[in-house]
Coordinates of C-alpha atoms in Angstrom, one line a residue:
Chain A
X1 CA -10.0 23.7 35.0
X2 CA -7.5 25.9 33.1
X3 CA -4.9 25.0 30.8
X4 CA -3.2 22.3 33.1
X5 CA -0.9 19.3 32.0
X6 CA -1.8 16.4 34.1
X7 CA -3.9 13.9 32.7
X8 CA -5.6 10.5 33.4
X9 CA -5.9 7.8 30.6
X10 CA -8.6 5.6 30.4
X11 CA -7.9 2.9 28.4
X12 CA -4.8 0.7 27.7
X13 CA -5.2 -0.5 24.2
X14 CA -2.7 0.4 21.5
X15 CA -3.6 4.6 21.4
X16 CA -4.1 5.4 24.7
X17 CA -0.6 3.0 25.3
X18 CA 0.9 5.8 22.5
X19 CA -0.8 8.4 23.5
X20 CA -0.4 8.3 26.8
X21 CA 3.7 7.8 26.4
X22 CA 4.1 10.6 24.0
X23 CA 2.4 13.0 26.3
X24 CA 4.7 12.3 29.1
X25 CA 8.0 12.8 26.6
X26 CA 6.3 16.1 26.0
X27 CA 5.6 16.9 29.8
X28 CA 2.3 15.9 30.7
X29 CA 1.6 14.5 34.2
X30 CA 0.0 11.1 34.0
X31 CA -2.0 11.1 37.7
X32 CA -3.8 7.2 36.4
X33 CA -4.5 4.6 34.2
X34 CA -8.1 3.6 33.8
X35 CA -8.5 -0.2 32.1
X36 CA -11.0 -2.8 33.0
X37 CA -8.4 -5.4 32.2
X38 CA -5.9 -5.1 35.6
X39 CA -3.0 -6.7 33.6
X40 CA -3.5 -4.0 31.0
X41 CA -3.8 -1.1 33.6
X42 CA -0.7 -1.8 35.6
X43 CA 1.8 -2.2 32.7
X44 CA 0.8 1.1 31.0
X45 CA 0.7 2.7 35.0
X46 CA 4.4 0.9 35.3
X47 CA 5.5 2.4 32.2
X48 CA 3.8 5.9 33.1
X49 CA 5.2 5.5 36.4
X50 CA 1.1 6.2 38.2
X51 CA -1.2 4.3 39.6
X52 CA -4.0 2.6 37.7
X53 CA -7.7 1.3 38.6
X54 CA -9.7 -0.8 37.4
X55 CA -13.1 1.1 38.7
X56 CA -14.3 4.1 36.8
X57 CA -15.4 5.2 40.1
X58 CA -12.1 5.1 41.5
X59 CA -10.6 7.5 39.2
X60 CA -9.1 10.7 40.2
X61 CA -11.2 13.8 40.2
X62 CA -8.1 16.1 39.9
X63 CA -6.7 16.0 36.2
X64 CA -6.8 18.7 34.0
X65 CA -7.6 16.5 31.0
X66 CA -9.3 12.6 30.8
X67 CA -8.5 11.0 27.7
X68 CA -11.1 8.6 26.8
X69 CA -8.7 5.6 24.7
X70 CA -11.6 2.9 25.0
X71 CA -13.4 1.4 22.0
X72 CA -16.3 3.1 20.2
X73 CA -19.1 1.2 22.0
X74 CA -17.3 1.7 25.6
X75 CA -16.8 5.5 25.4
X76 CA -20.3 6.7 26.8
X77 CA -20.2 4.2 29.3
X78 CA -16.5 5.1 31.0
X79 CA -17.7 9.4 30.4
X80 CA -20.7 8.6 32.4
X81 CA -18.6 7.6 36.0
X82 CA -19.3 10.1 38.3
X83 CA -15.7 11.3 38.9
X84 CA -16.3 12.1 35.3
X85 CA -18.9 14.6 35.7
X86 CA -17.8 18.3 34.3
X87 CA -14.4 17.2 33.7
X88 CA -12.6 17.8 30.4
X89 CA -13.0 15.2 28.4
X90 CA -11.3 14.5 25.4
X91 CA -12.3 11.1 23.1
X92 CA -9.9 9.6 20.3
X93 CA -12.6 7.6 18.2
X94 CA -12.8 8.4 14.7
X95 CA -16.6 7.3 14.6
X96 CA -18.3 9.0 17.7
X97 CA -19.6 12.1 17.5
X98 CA -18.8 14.5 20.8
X99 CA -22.3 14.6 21.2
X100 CA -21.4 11.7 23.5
X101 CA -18.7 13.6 25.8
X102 CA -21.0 16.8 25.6
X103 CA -23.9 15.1 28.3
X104 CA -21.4 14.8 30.9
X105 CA -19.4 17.8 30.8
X106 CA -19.3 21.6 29.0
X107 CA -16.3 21.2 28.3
X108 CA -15.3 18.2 25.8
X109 CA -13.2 17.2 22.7
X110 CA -12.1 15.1 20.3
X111 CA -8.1 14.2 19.3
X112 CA -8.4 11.4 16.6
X113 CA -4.6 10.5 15.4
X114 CA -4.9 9.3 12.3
X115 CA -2.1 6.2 12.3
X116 CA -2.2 2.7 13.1
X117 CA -0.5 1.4 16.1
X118 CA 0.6 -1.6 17.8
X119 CA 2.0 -2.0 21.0
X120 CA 5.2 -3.8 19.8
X121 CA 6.4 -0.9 17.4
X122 CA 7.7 2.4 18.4
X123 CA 6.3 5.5 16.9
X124 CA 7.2 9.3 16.6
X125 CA 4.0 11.3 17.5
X126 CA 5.5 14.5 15.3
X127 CA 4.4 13.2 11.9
X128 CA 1.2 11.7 12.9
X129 CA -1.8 14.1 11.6
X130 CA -4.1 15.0 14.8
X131 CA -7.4 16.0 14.1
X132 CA -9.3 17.8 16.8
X133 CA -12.5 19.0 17.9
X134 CA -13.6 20.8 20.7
X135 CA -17.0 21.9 22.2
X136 CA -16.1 25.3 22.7
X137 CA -13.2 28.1 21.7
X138 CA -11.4 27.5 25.0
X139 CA -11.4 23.8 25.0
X140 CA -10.6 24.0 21.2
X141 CA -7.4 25.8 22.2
X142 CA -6.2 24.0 25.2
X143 CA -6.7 20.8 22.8
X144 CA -5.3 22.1 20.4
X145 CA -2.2 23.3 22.2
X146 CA -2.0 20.0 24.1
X147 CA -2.4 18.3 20.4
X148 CA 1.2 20.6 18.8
X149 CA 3.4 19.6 21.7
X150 CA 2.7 16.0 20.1
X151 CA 2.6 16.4 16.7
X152 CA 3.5 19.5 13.9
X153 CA 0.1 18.4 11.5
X154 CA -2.6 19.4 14.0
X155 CA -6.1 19.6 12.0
X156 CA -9.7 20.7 13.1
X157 CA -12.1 18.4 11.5
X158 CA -16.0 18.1 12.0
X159 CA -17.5 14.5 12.8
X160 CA -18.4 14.2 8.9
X161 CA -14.6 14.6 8.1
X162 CA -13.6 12.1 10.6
X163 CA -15.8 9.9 9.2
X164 CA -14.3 10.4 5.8
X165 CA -10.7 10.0 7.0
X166 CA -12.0 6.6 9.1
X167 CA -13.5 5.4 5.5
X168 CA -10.2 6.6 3.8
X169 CA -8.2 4.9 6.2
X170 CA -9.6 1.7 6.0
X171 CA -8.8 1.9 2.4
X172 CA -5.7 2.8 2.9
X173 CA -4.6 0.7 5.7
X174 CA -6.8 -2.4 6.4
X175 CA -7.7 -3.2 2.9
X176 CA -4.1 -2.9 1.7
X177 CA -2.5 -5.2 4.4
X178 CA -5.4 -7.6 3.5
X179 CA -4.2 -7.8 -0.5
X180 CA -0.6 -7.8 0.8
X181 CA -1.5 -10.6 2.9
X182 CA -3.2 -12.4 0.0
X183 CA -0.4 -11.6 -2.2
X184 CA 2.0 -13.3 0.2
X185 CA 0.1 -16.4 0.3
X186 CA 0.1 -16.4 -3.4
X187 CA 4.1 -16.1 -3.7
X188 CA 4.7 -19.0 -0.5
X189 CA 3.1 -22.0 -2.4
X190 CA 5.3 -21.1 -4.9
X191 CA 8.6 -21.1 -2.5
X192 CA 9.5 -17.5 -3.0
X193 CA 10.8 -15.0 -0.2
X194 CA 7.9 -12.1 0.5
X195 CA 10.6 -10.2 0.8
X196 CA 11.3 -9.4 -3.4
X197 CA 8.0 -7.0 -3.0
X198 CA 9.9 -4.3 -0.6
X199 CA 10.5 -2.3 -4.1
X200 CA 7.7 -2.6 -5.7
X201 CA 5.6 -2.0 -2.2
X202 CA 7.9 1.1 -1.5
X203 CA 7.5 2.8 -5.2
X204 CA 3.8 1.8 -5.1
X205 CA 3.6 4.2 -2.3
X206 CA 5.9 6.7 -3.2
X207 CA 3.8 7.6 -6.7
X208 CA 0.8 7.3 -5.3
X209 CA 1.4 10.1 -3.0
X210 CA 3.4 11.8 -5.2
X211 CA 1.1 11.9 -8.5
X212 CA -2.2 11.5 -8.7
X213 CA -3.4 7.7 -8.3
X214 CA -6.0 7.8 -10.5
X215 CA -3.3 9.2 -13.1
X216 CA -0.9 6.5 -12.6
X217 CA -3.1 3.6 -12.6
X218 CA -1.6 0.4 -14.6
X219 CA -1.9 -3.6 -15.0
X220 CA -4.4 -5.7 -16.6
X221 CA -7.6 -4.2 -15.4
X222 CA -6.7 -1.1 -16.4
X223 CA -5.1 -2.1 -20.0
X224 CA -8.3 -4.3 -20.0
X225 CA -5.7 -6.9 -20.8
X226 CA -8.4 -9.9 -20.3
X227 CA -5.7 -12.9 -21.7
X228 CA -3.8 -11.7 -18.3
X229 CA -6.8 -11.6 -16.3
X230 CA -7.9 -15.4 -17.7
X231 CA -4.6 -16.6 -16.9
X232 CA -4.3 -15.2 -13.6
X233 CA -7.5 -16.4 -12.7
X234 CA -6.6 -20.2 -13.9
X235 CA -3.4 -20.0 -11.8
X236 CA -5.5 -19.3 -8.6
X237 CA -8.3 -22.0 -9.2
X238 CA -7.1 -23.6 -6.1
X239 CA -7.5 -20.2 -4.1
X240 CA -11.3 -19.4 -4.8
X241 CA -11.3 -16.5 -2.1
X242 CA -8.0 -14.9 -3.6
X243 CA -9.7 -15.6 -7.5
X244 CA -12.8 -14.0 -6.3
X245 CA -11.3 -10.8 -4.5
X246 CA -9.1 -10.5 -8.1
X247 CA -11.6 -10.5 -10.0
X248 CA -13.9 -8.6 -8.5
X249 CA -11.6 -6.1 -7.6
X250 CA -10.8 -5.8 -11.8
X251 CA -14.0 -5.5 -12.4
X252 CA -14.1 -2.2 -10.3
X253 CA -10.6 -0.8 -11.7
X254 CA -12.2 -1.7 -15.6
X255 CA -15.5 -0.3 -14.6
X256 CA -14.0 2.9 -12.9
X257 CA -11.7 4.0 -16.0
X258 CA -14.6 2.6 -18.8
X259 CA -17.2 5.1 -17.1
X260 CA -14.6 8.2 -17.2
Chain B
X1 CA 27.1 -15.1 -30.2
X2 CA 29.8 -15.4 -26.9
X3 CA 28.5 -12.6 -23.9
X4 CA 29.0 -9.5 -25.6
X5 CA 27.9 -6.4 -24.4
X6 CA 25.9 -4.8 -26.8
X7 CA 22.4 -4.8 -27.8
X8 CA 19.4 -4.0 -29.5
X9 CA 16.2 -2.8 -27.4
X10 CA 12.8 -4.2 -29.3
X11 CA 10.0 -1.5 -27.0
X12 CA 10.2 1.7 -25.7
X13 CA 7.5 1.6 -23.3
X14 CA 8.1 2.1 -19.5
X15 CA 10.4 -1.0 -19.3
X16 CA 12.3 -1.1 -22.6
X17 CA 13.2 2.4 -21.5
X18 CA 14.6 2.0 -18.2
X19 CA 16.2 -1.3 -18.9
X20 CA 18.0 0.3 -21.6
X21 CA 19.6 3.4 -19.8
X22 CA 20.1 0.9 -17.1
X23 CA 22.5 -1.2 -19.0
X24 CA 23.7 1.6 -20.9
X25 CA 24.6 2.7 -17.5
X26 CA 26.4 -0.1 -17.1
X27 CA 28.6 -0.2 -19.8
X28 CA 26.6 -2.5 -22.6
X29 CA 26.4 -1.0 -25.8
X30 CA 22.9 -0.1 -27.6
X31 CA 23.0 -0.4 -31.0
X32 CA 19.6 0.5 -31.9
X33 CA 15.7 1.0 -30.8
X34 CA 13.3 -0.8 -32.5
X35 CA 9.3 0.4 -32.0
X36 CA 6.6 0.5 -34.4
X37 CA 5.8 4.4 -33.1
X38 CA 8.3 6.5 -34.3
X39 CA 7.9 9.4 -32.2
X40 CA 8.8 7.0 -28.8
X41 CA 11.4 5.3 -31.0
X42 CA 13.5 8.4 -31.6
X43 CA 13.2 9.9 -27.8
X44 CA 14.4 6.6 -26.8
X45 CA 17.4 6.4 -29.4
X46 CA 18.3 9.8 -28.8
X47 CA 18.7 9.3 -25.2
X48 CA 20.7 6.0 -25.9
X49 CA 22.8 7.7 -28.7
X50 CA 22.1 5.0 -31.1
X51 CA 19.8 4.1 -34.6
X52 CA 16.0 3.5 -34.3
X53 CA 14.0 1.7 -36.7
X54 CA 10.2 1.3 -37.3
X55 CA 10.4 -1.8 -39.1
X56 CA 11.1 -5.2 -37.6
X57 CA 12.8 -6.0 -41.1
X58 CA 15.7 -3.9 -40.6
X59 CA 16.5 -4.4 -37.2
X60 CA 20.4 -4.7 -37.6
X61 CA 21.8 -8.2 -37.3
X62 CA 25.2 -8.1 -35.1
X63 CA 23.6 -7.4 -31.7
X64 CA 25.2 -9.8 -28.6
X65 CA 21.7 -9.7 -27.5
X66 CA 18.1 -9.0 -28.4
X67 CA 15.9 -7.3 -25.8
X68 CA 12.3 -7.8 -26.5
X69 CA 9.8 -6.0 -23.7
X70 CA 7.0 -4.9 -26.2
X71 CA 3.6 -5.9 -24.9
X72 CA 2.8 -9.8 -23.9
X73 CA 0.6 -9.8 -27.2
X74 CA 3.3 -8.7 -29.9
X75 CA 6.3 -10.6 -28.6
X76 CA 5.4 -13.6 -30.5
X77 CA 5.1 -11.2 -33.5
X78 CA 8.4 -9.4 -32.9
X79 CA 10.4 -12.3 -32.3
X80 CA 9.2 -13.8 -35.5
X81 CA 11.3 -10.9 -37.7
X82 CA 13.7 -12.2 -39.7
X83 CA 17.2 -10.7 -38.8
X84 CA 16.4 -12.0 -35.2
X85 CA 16.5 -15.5 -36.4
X86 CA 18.7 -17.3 -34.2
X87 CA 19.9 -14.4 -32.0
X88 CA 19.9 -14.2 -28.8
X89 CA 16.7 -13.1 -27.8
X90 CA 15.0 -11.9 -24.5
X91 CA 11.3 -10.9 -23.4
X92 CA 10.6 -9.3 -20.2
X93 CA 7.0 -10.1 -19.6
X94 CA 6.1 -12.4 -16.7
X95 CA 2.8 -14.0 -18.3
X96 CA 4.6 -15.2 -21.6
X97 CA 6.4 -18.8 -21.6
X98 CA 10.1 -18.9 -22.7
X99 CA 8.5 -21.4 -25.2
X100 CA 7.5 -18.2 -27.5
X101 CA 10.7 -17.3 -28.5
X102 CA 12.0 -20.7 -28.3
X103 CA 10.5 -21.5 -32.0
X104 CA 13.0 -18.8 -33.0
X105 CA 16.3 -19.4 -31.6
X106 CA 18.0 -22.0 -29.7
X107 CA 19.4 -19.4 -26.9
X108 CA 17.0 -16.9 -25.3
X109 CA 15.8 -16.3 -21.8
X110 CA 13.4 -13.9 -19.8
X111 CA 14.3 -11.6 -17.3
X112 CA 11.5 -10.1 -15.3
X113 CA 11.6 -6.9 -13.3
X114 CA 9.4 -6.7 -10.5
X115 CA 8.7 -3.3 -10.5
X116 CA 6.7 -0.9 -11.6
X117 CA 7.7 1.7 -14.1
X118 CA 6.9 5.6 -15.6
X119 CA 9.4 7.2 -17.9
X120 CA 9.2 10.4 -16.3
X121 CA 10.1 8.7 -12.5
X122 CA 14.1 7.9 -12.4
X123 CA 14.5 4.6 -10.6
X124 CA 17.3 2.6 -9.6
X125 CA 17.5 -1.0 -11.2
X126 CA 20.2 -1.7 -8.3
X127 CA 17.3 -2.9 -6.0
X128 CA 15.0 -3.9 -8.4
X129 CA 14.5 -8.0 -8.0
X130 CA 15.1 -9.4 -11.5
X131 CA 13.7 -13.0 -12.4
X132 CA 15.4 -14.7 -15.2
X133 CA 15.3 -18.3 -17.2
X134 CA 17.0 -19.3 -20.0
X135 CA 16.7 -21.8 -22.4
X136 CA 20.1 -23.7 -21.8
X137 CA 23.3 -23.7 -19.3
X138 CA 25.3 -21.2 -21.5
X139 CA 22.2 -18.7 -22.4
X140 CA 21.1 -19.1 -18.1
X141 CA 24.4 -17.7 -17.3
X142 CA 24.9 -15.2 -19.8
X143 CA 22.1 -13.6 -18.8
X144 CA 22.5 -13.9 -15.0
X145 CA 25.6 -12.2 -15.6
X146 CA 24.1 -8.8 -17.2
X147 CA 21.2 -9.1 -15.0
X148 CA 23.6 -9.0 -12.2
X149 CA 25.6 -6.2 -13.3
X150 CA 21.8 -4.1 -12.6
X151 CA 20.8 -5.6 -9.4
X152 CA 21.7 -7.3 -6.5
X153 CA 18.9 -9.2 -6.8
X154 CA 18.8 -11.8 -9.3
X155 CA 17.0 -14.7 -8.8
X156 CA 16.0 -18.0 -11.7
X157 CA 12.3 -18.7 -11.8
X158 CA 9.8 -21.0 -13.8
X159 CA 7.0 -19.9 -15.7
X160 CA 4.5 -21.0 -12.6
X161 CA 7.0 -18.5 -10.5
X162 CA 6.2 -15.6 -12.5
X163 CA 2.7 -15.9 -13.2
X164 CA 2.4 -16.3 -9.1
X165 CA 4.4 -13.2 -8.8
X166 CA 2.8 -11.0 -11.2
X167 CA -0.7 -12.5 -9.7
X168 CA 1.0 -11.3 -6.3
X169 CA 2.6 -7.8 -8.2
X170 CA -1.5 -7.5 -8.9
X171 CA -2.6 -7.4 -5.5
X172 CA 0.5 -5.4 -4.0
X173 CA 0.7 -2.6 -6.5
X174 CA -2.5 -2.1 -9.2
X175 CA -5.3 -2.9 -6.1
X176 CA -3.6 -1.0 -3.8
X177 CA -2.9 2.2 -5.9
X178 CA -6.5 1.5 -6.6
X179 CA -7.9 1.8 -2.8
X180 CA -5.3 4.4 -2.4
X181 CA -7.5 6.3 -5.3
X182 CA -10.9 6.0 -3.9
X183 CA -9.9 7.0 -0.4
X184 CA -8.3 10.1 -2.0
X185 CA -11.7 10.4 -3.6
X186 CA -13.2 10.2 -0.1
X187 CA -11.2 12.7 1.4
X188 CA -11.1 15.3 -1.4
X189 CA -15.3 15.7 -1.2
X190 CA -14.4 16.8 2.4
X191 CA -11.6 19.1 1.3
X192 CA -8.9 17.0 2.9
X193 CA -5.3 17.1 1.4
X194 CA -4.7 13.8 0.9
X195 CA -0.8 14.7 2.2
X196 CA -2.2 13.5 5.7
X197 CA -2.2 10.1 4.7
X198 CA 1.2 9.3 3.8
X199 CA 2.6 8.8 7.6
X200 CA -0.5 6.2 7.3
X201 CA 0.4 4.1 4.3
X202 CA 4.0 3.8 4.5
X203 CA 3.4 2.8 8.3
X204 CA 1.2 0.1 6.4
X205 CA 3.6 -1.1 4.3
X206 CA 6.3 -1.0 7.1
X207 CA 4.3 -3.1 9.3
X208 CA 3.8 -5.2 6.4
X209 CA 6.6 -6.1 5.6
X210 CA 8.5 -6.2 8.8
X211 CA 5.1 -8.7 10.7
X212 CA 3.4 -11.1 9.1
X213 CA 0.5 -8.9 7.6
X214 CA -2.0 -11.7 8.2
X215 CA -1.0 -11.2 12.2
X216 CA -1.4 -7.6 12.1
X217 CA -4.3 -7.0 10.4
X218 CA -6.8 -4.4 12.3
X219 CA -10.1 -2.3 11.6
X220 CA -13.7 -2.7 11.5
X221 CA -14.1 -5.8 9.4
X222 CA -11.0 -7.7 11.4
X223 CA -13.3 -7.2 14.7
X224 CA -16.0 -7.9 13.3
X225 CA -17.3 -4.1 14.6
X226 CA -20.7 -3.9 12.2
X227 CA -21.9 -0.1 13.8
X228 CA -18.6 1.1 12.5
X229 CA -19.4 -0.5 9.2
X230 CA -22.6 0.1 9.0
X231 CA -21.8 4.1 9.7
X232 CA -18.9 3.7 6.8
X233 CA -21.3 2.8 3.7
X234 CA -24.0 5.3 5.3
X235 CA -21.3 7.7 4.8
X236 CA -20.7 5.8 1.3
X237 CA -24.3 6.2 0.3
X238 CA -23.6 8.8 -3.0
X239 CA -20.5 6.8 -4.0
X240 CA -22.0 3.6 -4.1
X241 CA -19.1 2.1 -6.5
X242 CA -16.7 2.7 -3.5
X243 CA -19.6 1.3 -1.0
X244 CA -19.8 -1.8 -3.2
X245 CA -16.1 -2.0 -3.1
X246 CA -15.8 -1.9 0.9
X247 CA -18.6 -4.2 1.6
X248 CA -17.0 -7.0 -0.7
X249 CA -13.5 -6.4 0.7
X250 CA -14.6 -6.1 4.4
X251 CA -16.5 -9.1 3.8
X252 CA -13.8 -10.9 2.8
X253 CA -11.4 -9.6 5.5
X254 CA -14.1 -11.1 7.6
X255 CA -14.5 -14.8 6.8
X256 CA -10.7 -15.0 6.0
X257 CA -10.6 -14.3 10.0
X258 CA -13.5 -16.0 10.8
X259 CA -12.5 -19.1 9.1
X260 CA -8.8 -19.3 9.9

């Protein structure tokens, strides 16, 4: 198979759309796009300039690497289409082991970008950490060589670390666009522009990475300020779900730095 | 008292030190520091090149205006001294009613900085949003007028307004430095740096801010995806504070999407 730069991508959603498109900028030959949804297919093929199918057993047996972009629960079924068979595969799921690849073919990895994308926004591949695995040394290095042209933070990580970065990630990501959400709500019943918070948001952020968090923790819960907490809980008794994620989320902070 | 430019600072904690340099910076003139802790007292008056004072009793009496940002609990307390009878006084606390210094004086106000502070981190008031009220006409604009000289972003709110944004200032900064700790917790038993997450959380808080983050919200709990969940607080299983805290948050990303 050898160190070769074309590639099929299976899957369309919003990392192999990335993925796909960043390895083209760095010269890698898309040959296909493999989505089960044709509208899907054929605007990522368009954009890759390739053709696309819609047929796992249509794909091309010629690429150096197949990029599996699909969800978690689709990945061994799309590996297991017999064009597939012995080819390098490479999956980008935080939450599979390669176990799954490793039945089909000898030689397998694992590239899982840790970012969150949508289609809509633009995104420089160079700052985006790239963890990799790879079945064996010489998969390991053609990954990981394909994995630098993309980005300058190229990681190896074991299935237990992705894990741990998925978990982190989800903290970091999901559940903090889910209380900036909430917080959102909270300020539009009372007519004010979301838009005050891009300070607070912003320096949030920046000490957070730059200290430690656990150092720089402050408000109520932490103070164990309760006449705060009371009143902030009487100003959302219209908003039980927002009253109950506040003070249960407190409770944790108070808890955490009572039991250190 | 007309709109003079100088003034006395009553707290040197996080914000009765940067609001002070701040307008310092600005031209306004500090004539003194009042805290009960000596030590903090000094540092602050040194750095303002000005008196301190210990005692509320001999806080001097020819200040334009009287900044009060001690904590929400002692403002009442501080406001009661005797040479701030009938100044012009000012707290800085969002959960405290105008009404608290009211008793005192028939000109004061509140100016809120949404914002979160550490001595030891310089920041900018500039882009700081500042909420003030004031008791009258004449007191309203006064203040609107210093506040203005800090940030381009002055805005009058009620009461209701800033217990809604603190509420908010809750969710956006004190949970999420929070989350932000217990992934770095996560990440650190697996001997991750947690450097590879900033690309990660200020993509968050771009995406944030720039969508709707109730329209862009993504991960397990969004889709509903209960294997990756599952595998999550299996991986969770010796931290079962942090498991507790993603099953309630996950459950409540849930029904907010499943009942919307």
């Amino acid at each position: 198979m050898g160190f070769g730069k074309s590639f099929v991508i299976l899957g369309s959603g919003n990392v192999g759309w990335h993925l796909s498109l960043a390895l083209k900028r760095k010269g890698y030959r898309p040959l296909q796009v493999y989505s089960p949804t044709a509208a899907n297919a054929r605007k990522l093929a368009a954009r890759l300039n390739c053709g696309y199918t819609t047929n796992t057993a249509r794909v091309v047996p010629d690429a150096s690497w197949y990029l599996i972009a699909v969800s978690d629960n689709a990945i061994a079924r799309v590996a297991a289409a017999r064009p597939l068979r012995n080819k390098r595969l490479v999956h980008t799921a935080a939450g599979v082991p390669l176990d799954v690849l490793s039945e089909f073919t000898a030689s397998c990895g694992v590239l899982y970008p840790l970012q969150t994308f949508s289609k809509s926004r633009e995104i420089s591949f160079s700052d985006i950490p790239l963890f990799i695995e790879g079945s064996d040394n010489q998969t390991t290095i053609a990954l990981g060589k394909m994995a630098a042209t993309l980005s300058l933070q190229v990681r190896s990580s074991t299935y237990r670390q992705r894990i741990a970065l998925h978990v982190a990630a989800v903290f970091c990501c999901n559940f903090v666009n889910h209380f900036i959400a909430r917080a959102k709500e909270v300020v539009k019943k009372e007519k004010i522009s979301f838009n005050v918070f891009k300070p607070l948001l912003n320096e949030t952020i920046y000490k957070a990475l730059k200290y430690n968090p656990i150092d720089i923790q402050t408000g109520p819960a932490r103070r164990g300020d309760s006449n705060t907490i009371k009143r902030h809980l009487s100003y959302l008794k219209d908003d039980p779900d927002s009253a109950k994620l506040y003070r249960f989320v407190s409770s944790s902070i108070f808890d955490y730095y009572s039991n250190k």
